[in-house]
mmCIF file of C-alpha atoms in Angstrom:
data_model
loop_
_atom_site.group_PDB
_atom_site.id
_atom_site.type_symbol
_atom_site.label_atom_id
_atom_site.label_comp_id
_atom_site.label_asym_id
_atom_site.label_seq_id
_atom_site.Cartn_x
_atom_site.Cartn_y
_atom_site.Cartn_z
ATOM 1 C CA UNK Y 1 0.556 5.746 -12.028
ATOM 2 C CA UNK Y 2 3.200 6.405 -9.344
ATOM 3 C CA UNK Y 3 4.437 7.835 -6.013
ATOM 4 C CA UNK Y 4 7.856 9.353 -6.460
ATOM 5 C CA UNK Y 5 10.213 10.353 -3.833
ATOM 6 C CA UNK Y 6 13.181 12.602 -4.633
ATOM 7 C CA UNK Y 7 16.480 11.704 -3.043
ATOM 8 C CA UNK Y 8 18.866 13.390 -4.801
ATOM 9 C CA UNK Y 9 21.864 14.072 -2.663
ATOM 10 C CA UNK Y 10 20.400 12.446 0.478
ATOM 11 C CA UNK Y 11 23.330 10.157 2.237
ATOM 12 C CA UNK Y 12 22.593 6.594 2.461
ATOM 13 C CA UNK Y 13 22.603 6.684 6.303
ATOM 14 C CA UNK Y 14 19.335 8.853 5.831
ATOM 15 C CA UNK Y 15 17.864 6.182 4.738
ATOM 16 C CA UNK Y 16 16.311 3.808 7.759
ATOM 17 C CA UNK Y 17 14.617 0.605 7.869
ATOM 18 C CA UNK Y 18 13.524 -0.347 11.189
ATOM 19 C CA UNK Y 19 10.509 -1.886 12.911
ATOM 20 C CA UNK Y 20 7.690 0.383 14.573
ATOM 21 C CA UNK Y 21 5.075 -1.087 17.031
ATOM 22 C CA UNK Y 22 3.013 1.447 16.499
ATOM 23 C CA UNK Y 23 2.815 0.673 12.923
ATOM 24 C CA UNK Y 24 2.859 -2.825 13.169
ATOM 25 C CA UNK Y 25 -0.429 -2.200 15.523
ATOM 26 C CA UNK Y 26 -1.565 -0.185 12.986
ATOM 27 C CA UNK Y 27 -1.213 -2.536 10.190
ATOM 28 C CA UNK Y 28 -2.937 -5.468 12.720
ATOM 29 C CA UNK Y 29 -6.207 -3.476 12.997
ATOM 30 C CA UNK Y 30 -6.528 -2.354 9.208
ATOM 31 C CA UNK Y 31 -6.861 -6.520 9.076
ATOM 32 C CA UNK Y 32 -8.957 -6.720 12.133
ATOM 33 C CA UNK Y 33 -11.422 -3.875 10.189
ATOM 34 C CA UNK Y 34 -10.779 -4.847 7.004
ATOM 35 C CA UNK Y 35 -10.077 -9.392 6.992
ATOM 36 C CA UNK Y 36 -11.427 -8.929 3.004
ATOM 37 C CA UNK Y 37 -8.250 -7.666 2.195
ATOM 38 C CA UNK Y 38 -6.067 -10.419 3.725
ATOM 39 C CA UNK Y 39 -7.189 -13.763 2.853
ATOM 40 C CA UNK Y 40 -3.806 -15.707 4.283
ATOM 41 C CA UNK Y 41 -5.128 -13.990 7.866
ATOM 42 C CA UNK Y 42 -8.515 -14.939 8.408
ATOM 43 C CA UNK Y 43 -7.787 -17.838 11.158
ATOM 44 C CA UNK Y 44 -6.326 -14.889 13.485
ATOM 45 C CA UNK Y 45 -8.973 -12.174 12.685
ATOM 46 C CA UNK Y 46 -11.204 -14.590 13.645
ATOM 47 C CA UNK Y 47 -10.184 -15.667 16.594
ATOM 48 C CA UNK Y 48 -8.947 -12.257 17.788
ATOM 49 C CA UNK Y 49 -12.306 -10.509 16.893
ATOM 50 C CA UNK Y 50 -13.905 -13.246 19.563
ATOM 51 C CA UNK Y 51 -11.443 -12.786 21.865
ATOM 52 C CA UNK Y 52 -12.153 -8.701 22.032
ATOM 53 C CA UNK Y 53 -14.438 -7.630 25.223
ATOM 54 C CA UNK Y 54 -17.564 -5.652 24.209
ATOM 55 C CA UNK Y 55 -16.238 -2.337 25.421
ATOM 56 C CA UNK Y 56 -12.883 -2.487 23.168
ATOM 57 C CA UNK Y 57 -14.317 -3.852 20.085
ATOM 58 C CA UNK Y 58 -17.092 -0.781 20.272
ATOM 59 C CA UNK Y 59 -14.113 1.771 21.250
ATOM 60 C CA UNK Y 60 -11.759 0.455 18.383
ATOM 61 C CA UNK Y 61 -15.224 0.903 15.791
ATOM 62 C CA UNK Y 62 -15.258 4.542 16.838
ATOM 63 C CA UNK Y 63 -12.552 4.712 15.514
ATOM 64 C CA UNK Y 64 -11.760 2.478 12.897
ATOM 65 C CA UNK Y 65 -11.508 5.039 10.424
ATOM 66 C CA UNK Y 66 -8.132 6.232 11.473
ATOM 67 C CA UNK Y 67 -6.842 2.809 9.622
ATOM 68 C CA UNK Y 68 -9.737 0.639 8.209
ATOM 69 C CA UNK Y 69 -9.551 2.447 4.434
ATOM 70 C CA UNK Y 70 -6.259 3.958 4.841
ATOM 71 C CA UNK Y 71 -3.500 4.507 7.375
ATOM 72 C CA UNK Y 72 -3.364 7.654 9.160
ATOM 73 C CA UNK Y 73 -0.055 9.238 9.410
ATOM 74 C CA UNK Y 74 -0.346 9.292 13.441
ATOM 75 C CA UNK Y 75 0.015 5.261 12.685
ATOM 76 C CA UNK Y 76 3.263 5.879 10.704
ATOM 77 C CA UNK Y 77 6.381 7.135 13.169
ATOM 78 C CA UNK Y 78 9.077 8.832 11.148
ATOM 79 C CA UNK Y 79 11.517 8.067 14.093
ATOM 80 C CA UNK Y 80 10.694 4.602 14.992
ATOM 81 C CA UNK Y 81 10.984 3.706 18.835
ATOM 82 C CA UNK Y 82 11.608 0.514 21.011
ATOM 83 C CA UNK Y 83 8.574 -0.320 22.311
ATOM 84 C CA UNK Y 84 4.682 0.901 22.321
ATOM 85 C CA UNK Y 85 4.927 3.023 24.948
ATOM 86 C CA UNK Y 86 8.183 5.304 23.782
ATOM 87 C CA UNK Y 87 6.336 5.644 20.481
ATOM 88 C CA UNK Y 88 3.478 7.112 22.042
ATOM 89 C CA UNK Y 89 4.879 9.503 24.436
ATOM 90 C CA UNK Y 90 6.566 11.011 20.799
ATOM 91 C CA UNK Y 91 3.319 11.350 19.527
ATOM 92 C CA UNK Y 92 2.296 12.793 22.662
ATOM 93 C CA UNK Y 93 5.171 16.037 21.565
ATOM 94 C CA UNK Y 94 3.112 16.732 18.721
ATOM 95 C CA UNK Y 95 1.013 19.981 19.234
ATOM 96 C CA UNK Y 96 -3.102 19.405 18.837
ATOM 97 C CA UNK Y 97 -3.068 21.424 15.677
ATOM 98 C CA UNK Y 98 -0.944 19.195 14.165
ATOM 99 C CA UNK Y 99 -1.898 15.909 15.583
ATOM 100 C CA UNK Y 100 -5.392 16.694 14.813
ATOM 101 C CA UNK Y 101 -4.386 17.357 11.006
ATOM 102 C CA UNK Y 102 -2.486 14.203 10.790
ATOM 103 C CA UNK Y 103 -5.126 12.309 12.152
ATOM 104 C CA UNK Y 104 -7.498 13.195 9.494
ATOM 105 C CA UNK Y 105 -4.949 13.894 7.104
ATOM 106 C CA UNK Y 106 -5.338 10.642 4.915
ATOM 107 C CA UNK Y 107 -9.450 9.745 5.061
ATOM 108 C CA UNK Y 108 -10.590 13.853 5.017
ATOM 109 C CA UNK Y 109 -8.278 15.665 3.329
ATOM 110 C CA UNK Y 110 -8.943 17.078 -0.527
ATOM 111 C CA UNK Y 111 -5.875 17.013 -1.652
ATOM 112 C CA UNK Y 112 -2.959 14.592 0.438
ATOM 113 C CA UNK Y 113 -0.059 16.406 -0.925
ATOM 114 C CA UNK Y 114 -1.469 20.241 -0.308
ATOM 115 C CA UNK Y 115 -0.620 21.849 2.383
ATOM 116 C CA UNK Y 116 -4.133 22.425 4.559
ATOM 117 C CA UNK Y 117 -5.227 24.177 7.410
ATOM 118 C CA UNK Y 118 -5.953 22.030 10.591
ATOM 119 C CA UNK Y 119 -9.671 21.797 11.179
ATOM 120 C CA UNK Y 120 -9.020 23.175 14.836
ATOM 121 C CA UNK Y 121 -8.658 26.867 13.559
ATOM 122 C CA UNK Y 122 -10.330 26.668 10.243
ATOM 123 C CA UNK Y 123 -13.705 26.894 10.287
ATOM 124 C CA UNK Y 124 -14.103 25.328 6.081
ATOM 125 C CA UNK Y 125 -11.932 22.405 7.021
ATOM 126 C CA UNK Y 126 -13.675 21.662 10.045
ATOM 127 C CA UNK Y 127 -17.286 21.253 8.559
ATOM 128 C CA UNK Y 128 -15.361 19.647 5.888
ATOM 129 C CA UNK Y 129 -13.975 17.056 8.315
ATOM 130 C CA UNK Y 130 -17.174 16.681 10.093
ATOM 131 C CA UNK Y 131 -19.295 15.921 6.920
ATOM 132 C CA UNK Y 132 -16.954 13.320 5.677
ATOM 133 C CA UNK Y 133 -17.060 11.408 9.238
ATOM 134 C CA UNK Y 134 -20.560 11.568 9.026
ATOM 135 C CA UNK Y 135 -20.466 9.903 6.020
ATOM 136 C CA UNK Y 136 -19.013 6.857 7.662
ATOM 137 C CA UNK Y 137 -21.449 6.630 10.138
ATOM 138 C CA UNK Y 138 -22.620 7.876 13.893
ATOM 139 C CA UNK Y 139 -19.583 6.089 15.841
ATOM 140 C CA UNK Y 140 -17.402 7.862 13.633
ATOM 141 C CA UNK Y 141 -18.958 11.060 13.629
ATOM 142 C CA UNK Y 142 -19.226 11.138 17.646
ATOM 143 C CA UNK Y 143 -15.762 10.792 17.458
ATOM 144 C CA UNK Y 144 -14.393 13.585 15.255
ATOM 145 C CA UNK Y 145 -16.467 15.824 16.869
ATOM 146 C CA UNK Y 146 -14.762 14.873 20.240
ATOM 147 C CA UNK Y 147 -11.310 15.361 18.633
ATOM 148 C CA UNK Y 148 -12.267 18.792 17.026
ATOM 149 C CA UNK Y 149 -14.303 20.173 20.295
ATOM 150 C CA UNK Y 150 -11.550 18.282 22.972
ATOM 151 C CA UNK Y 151 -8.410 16.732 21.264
ATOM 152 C CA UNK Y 152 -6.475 16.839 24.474
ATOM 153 C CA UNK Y 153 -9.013 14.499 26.146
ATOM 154 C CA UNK Y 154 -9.531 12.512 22.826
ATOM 155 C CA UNK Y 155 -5.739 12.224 22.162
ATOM 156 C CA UNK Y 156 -6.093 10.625 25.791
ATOM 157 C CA UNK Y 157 -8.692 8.323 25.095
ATOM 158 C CA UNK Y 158 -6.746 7.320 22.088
ATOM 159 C CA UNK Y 159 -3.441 6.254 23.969
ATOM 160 C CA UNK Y 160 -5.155 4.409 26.121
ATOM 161 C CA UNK Y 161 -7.236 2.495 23.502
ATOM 162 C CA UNK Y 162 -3.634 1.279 21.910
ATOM 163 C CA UNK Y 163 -2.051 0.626 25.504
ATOM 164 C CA UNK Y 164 -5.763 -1.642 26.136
ATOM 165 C CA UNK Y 165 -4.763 -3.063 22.267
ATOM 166 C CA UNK Y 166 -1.512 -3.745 23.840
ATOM 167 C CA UNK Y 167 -2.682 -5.430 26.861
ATOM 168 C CA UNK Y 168 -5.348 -7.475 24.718
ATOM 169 C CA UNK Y 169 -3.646 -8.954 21.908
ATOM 170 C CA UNK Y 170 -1.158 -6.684 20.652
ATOM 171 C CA UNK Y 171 1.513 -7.644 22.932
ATOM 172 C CA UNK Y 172 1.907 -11.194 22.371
ATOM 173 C CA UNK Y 173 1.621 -10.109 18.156
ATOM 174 C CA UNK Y 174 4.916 -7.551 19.118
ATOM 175 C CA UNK Y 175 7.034 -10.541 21.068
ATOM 176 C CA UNK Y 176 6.430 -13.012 18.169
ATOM 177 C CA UNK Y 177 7.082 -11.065 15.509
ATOM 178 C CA UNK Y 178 9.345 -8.157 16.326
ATOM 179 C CA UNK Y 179 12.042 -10.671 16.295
ATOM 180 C CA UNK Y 180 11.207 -11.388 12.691
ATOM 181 C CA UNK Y 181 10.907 -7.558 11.735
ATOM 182 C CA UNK Y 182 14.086 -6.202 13.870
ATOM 183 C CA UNK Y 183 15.784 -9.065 11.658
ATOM 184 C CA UNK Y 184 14.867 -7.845 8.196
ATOM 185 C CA UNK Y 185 15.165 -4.503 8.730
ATOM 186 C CA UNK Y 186 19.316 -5.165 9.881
ATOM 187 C CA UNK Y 187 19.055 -7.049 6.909
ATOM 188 C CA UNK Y 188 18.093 -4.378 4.613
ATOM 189 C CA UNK Y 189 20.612 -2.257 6.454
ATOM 190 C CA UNK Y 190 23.714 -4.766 5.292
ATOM 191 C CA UNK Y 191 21.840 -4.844 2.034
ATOM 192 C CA UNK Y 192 21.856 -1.013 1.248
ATOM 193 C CA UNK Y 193 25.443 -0.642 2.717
ATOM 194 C CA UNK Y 194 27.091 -3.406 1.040
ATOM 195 C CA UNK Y 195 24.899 -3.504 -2.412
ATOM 196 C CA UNK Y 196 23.073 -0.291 -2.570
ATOM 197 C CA UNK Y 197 19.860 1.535 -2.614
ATOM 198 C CA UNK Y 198 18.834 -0.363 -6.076
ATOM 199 C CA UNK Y 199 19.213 -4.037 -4.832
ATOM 200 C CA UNK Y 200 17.982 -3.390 -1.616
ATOM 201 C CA UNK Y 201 14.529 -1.566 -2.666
ATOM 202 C CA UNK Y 202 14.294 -4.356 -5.108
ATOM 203 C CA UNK Y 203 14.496 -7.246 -2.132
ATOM 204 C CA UNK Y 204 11.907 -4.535 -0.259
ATOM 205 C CA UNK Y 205 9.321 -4.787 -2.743
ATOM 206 C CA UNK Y 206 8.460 -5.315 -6.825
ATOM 207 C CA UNK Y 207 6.838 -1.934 -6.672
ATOM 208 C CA UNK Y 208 9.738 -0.197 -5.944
ATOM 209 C CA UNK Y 209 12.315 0.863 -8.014
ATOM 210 C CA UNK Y 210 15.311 3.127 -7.868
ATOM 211 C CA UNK Y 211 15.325 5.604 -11.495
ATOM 212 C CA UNK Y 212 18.915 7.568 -11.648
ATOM 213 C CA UNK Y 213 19.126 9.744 -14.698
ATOM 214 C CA UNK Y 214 21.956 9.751 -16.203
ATOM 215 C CA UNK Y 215 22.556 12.974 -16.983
ATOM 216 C CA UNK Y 216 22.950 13.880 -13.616
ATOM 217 C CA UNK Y 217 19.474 15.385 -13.434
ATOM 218 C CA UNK Y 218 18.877 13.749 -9.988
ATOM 219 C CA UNK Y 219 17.894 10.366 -8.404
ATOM 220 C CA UNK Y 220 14.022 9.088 -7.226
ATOM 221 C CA UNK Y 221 12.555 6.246 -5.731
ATOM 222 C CA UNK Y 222 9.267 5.082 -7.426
ATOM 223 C CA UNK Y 223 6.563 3.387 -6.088
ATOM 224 C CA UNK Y 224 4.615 1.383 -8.748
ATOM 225 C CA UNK Y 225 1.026 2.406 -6.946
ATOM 226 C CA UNK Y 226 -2.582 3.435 -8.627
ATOM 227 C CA UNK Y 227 -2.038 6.828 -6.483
ATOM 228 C CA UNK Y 228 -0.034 9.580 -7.866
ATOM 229 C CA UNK Y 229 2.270 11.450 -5.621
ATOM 230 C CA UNK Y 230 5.438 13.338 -5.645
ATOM 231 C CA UNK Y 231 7.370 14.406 -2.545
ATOM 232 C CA UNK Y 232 10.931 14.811 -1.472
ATOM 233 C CA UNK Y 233 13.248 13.293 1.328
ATOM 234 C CA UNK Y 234 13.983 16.718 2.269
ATOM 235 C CA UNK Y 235 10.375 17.576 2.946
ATOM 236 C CA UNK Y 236 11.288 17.942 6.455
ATOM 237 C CA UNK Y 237 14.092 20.066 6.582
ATOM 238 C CA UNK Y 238 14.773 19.074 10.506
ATOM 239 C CA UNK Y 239 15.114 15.707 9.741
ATOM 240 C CA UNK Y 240 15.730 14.693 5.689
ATOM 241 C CA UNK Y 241 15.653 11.239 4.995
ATOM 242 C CA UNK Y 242 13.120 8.256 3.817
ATOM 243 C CA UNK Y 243 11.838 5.784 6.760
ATOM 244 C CA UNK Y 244 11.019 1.999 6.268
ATOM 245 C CA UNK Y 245 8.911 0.273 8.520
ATOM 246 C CA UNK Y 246 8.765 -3.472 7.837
ATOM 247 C CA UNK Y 247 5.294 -5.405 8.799
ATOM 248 C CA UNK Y 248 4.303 -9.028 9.113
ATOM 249 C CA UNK Y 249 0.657 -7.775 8.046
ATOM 250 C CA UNK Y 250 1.069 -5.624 5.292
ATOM 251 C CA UNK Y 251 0.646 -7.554 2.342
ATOM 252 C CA UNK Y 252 -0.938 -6.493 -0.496
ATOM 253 C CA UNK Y 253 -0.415 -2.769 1.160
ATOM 254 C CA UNK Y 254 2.657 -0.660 0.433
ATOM 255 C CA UNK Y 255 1.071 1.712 2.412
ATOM 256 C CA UNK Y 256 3.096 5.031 1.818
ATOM 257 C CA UNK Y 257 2.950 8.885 4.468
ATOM 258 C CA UNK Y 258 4.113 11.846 2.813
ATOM 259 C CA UNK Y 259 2.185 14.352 3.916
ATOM 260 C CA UNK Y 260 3.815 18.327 3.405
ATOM 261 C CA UNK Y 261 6.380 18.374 5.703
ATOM 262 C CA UNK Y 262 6.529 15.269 7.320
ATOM 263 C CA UNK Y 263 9.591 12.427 6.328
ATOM 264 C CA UNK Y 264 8.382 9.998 3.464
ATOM 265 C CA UNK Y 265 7.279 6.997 5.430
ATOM 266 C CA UNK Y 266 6.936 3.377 3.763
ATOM 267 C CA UNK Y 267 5.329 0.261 5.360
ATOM 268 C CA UNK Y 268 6.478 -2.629 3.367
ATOM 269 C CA UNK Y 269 5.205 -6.634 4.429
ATOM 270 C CA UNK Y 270 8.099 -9.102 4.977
ATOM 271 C CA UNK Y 271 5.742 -11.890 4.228
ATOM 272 C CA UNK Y 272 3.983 -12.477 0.913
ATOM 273 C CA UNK Y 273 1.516 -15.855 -0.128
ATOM 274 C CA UNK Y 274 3.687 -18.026 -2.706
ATOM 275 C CA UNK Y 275 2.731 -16.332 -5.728
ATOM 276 C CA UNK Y 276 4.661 -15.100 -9.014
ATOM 277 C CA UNK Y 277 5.754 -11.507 -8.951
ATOM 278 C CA UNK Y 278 2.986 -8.888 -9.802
ATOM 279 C CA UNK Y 279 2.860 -7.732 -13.147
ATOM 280 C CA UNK Y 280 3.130 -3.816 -13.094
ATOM 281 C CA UNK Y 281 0.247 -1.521 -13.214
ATOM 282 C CA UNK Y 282 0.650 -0.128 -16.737
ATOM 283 C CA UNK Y 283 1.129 -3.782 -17.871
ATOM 284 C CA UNK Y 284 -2.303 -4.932 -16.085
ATOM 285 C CA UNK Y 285 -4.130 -1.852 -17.994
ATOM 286 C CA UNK Y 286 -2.590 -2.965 -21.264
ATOM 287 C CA UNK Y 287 -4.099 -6.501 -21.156
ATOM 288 C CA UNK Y 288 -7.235 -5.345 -19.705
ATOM 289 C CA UNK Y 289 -7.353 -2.553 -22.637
ATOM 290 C CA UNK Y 290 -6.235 -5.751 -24.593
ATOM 291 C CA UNK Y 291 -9.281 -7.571 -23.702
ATOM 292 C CA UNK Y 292 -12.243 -5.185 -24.243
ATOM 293 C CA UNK Y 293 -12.046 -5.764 -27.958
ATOM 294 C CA UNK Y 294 -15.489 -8.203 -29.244
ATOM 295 C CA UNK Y 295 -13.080 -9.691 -31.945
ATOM 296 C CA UNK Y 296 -9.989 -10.251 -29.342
ATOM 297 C CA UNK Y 297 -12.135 -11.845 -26.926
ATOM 298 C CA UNK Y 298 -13.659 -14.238 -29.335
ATOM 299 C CA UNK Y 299 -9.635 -14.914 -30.653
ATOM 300 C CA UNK Y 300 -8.597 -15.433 -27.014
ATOM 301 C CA UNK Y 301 -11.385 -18.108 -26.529
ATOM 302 C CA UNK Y 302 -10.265 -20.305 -29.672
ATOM 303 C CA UNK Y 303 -6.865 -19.697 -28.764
ATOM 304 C CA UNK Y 304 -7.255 -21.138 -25.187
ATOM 305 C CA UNK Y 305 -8.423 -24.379 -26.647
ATOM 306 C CA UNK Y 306 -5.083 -24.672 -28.174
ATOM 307 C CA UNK Y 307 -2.855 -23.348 -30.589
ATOM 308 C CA UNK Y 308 -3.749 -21.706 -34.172
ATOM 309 C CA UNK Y 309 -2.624 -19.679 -37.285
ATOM 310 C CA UNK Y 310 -2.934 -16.648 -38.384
ATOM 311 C CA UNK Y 311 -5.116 -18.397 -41.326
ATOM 312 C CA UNK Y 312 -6.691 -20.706 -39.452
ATOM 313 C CA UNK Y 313 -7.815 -18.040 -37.303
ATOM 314 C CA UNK Y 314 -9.434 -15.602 -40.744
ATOM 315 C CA UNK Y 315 -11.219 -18.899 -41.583
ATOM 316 C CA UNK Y 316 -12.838 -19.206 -38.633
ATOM 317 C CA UNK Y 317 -13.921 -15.290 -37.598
ATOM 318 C CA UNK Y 318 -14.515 -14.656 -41.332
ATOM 319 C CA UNK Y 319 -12.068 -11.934 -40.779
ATOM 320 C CA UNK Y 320 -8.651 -11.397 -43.105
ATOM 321 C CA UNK Y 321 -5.660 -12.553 -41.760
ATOM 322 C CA UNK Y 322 -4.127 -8.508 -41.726
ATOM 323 C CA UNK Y 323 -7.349 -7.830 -39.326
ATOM 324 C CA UNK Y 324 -6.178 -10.943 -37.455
ATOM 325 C CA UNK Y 325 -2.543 -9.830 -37.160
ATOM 326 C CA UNK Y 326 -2.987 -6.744 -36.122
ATOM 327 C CA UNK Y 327 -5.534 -8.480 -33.134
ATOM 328 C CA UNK Y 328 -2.921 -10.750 -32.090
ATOM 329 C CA UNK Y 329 0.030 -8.170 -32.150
ATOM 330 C CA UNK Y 330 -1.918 -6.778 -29.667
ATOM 331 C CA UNK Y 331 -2.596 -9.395 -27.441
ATOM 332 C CA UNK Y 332 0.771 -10.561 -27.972
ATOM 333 C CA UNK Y 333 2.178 -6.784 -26.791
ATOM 334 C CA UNK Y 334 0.243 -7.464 -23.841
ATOM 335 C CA UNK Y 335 1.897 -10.707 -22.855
ATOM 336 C CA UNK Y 336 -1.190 -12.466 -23.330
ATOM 337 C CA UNK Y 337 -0.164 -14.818 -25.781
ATOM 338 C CA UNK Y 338 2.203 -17.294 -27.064
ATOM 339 C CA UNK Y 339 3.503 -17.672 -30.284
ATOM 340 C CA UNK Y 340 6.203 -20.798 -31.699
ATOM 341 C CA UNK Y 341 7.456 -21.328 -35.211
ATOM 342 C CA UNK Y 342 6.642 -25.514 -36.472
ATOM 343 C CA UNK Y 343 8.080 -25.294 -39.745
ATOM 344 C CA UNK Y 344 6.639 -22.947 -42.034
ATOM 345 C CA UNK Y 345 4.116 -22.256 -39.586
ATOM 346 C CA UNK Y 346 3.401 -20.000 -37.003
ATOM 347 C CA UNK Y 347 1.273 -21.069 -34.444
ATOM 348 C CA UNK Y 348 -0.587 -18.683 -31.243
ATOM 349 C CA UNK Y 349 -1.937 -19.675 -28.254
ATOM 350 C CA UNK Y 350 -3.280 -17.981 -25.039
ATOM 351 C CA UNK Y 351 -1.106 -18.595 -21.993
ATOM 352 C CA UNK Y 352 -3.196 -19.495 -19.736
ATOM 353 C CA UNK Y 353 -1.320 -18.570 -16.823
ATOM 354 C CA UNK Y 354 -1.100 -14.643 -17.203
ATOM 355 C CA UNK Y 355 -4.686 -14.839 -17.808
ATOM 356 C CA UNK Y 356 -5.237 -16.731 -14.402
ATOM 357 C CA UNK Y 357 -2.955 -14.320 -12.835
ATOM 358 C CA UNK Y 358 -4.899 -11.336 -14.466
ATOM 359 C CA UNK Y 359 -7.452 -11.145 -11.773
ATOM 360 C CA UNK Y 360 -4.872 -11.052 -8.527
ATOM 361 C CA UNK Y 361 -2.628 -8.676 -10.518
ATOM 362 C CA UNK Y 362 -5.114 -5.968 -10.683
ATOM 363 C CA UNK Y 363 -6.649 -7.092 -6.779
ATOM 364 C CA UNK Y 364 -3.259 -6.359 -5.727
ATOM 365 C CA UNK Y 365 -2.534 -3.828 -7.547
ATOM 366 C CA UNK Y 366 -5.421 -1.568 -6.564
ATOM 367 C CA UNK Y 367 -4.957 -2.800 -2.715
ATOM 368 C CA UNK Y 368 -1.368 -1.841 -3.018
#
């Protein structure tokens, strides 16, 4: 359970954190579409939902899809630029083919990380497309089929539906918090020059980690993330390298681009609720593997009520205390349990706080 860029070789000036206001727009609207998902931002999707006139809110529901369940990679800029504008008129460059692909590349594709046809020449992928746009309703349908039938207009329409974004409520988001993301991106920067890649993905994010073998077989980043993926920073041989994009809106998303042949993109939040670090993914599994035993469960319950032995525990369940050991080895493996020495005893007891941080480990870990 991991996403795992290769970086072997790649100079450490390759690697670039900087802020993107497209991305940072993206990242607003995924919490517009999706408020769920960010509970610390419910006060400003509120009021900015009211404050939307009729005609945007029904334009940006047309086409919501783009970044309500995921992020398309149009939202991602490999190169970020100074303002709004300069990061449209790059994606502007892009031919329709492959704009078109990228646009659909996250929420329609089969397979993220195999190379496929754009649905303006192939006639599979484009019923393909079409029946999984359907499938999220009429808006959204009208508006793939106006992408696939005229992407120059639609790539038009979409512009000026970010500039309107922009003029709306976008552009008082970008001058408050730029500042705040131009700042910790020069601070990763310093970070990676003066401490290296290791520290500085660790102040990025828990779910990242550098892995170096030691036999000189190479060096990865790994992204701790349900999703399995595997790319390289070379996957764009005109421009190797890994991009950061910081975001004051991200959290719990570590949202992640690497489509074939496009730079490894990640969008990392600066801002986080006051909350312990995440347990890892494989650790979550283990204690909810832990839990679905009958006989655990029923150990856990005494064992919240405060602390017992191993015999105490056989007494109770009826159970021998080798049945019981093997049950609390278990549990214990899992970090779900406590265990102190008072004399000749050995007493267990749930910790109650990994169990009360059970449930928002695995919310964030499957919104990561």
């Amino acid at each position: 359970m991991a996403n795992v860029i290769d970086i072997t070789g790649l100079p450490p000036e390759r690697i670039v954190f900087s802020p993107s206001p497209l991305a940072e727009l993206g990242a607003a609207l995924h919490a517009l579409s999706e408020p769920g998902h960010h509970p610390g931002l419910h006060g400003w999707v509120t009021a900015t939902n009211a404050g939307l006139k009729t005609d945007l809110a029904d334009r940006l529901s047309e086409a919501d899809f783009l970044w309500r369940s995921s992020r398309s990679d149009i939202l991602l800029p490999t190169r970020p630029g100074a303002s709004l504008a300069e990061e449209l008129d790059e994606l502007d460059k892009i031919d329709d083919e492959r704009f078109v692909a990228a646009a659909f590349e996250i929420t329609c594709s089969a397979s993220y990380t195999r190379v496929t046809p754009s649905p303006l020449v192939d006639a599979d992928e484009r019923a393909r497309v079409r029946e999984m746009a359907a499938a999220r309703g009429p808006r959204q349908a009208a508006f793939t089929d106006r992408m696939l039938t005229d992407p120059d207009g639609l790539r038009v329409w979409l512009r000026r539906l970010f500039e309107d974004c922009e003029d709306a409520f976008f552009g008082d988001i970008w001058r408050r918090v730029g500042i705040q993301l131009a700042a910790d991106a020069r601070h990763k920067t310093e970070l990676l020059r003066h401490k290296g890649l290791a520290e500085t993905l660790s102040a990025t994010s828990a779910a990242l980690t550098l892995d170096e073998a030691q036999d000189g077989g190479g060096s990865r980043i790994v992204l701790d993330k349900l999703a399995v993926g595997r790319t390289t920073a070379y996957a764009d041989p005109a421009d190797p390298g890994v991009t950061f994009l910081p975001t004051s809106f991200g959290w719990p998303h570590l949202v992640f681009s690497h489509a074939p042949g496009w730079r490894p993109v990640l969008q990392y939040p600066v801002a986080v609720p006051e909350l312990p670090a995440p347990a890892a993914l494989e650790l979550v599994q283990q204690r909810l593997e832990a839990l679905g035993h009958p006989m655990r469960m029923q150990l856990c319950r005494t064992l919240s009520r405060g602390p017992h032995t191993t015999g105490e525990l056989a007494t109770a369940f009826g159970i021998t205390s080798p049945e019981v050991s093997r049950h609390i080895t278990t549990l214990k493996k899992a970090g779900l349990i406590q265990t102190r020495r008072r004399g000749r005893y050995v007493l267990h007891q749930l910790d109650l706080q990994v169990v009360a941080r059970l449930g928002s480990d695995f919310l964030e870990g499957v919104l990561r």
